[in-house]
C-alpha positions as MATLAB code, in Angstrom:
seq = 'XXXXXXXXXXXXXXXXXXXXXXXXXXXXXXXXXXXXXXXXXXXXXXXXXXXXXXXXXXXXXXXXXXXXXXXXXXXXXXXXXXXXXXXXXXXXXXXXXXXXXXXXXXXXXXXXXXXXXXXXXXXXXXXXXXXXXXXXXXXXXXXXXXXXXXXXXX';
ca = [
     -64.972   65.792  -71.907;
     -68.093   66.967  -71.090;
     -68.490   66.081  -67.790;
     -64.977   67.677  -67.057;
     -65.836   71.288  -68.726;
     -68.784   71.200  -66.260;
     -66.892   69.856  -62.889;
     -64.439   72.938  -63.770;
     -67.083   75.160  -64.708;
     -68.989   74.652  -60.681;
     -65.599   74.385  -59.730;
     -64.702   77.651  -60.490;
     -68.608   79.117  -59.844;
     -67.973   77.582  -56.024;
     -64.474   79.472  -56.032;
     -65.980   82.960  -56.937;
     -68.979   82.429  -54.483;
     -66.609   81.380  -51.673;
     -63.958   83.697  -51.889;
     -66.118   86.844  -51.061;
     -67.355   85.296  -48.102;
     -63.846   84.479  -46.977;
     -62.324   87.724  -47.220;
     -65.149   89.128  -45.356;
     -64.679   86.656  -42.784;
     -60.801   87.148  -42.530;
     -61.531   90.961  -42.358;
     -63.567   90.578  -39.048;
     -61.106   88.314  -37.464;
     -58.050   90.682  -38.646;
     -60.457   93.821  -36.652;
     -60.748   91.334  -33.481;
     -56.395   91.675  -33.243;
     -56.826   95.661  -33.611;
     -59.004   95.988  -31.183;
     -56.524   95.005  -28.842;
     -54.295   97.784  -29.576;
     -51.975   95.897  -32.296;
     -52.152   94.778  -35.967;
     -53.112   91.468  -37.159;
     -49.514   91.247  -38.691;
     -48.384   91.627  -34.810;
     -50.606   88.491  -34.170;
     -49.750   86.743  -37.319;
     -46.031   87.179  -36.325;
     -46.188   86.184  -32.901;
     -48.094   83.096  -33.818;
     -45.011   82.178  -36.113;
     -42.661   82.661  -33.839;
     -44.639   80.646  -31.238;
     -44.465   77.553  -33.868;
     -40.718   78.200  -34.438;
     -39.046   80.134  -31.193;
     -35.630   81.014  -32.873;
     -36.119   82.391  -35.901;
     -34.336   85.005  -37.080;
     -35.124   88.473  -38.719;
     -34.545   87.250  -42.251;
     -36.195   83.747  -41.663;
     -39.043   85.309  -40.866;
     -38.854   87.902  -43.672;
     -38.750   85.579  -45.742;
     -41.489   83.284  -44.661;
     -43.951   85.925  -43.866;
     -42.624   87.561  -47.927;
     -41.585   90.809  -46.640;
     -38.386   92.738  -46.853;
     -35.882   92.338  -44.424;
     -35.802   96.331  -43.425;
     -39.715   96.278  -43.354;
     -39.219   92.690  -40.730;
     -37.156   94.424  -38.724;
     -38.917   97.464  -38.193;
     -42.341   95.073  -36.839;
     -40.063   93.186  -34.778;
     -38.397   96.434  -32.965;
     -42.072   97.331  -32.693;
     -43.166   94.010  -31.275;
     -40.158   93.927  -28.825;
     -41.003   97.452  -27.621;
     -44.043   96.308  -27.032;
     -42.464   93.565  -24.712;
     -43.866   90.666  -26.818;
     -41.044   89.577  -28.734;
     -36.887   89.170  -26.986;
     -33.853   88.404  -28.718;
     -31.972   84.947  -27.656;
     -29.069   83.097  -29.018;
     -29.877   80.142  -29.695;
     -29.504   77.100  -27.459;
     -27.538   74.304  -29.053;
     -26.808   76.504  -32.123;
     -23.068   75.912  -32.875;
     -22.680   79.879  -34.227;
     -23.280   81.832  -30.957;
     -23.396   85.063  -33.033;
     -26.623   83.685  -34.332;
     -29.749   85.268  -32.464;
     -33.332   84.251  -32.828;
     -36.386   85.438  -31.685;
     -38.739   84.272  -28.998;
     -42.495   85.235  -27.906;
     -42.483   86.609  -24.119;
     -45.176   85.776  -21.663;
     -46.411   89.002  -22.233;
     -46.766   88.443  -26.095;
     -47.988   84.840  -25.166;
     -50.556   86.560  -23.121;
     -51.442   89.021  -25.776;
     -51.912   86.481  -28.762;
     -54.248   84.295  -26.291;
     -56.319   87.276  -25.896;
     -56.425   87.878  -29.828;
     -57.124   84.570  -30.292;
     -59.917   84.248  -27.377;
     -61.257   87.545  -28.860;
     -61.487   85.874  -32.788;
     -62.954   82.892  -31.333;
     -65.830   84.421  -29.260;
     -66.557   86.828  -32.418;
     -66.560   83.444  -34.595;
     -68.624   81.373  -31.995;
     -71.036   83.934  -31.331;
     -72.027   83.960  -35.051;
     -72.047   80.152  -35.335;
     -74.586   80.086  -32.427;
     -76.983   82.224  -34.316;
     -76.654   78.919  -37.172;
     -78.988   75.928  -36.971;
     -77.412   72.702  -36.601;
     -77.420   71.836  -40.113;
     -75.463   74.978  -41.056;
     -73.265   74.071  -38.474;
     -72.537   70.587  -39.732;
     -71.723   71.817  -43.092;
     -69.343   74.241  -41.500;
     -67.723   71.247  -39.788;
     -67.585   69.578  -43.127;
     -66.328   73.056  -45.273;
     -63.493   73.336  -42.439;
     -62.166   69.956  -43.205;
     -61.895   70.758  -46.602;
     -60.465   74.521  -46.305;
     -57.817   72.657  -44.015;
     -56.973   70.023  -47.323;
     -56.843   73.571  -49.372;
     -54.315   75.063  -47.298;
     -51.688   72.228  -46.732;
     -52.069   71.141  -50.085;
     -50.839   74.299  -51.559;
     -47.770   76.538  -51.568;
     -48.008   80.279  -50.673;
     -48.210   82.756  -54.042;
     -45.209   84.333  -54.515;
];
């Protein structure tokens, strides 16, 4: 019993000492999408619908836990913005049904975001020594585990 009380115990001392340092981290990446004239939910979104072309308004309201209204009103943004079209879509038997897809524009855009976060990110990592670096490697394998082993909060 003992030696589960203190597993949980630096479990949960790692989890309070990590999280700041994510957040922070997540904040400077989120700033690297702004600064090219967009949100990071623009970024976020487009990424999505670059994994799934063909989604629709509520799919991705759903997935993304907004309301449908609130979905709709980002995507008329995005596809003002030329980064996001309407299609039906192929091979769906219910030609009413229209998904989205990510233009070459809004490809174009989310390489740049993503070029910009990794620069940011790599310029920092440069300033490590190679032993900070190889615990990095080591923390990212594990922060990958943490995210496909759990669900999203509701």
């Amino acid at each position: 019993m003992r030696n589960t009380t203190t597993t949980i115990t630096k479990t949960v001392k790692l989890a309070a000492e990590l999280r700041p340092s994510i957040l922070r981290l997540s904040r400077h990446l989120r700033r690297e999408a702004i600064r090219g004239g967009s949100s990071s939910l623009d970024a976020q979104l487009l990424g999505t619908l670059r994994e799934e072309p063909g989604l629709g308004v509520s799919e991705l309201a759903e997935m993304e836990q907004m309301s449908r209204p609130a979905m709709s009103a980002h995507v008329k943004r995005l596809m003002t913005l030329g980064y996001v079209q309407r299609e039906i879509a192929k091979g769906d038997v219910d030609r009413r049904r229209i998904g989205l897809t990510v233009t070459r524009t809004g490809t174009q855009y989310l390489r740049n975001v993503n070029e910009r976060r990794a620069d940011w990110l790599a310029d920092r990592l440069a300033e490590l020594g190679s032993e900070d670096r190889t615990a990095l490697d080591r923390a990212a394998k594990s922060l990958r585990l943490i995210l496909e082993s759990s669900a999203e909060p509701v």
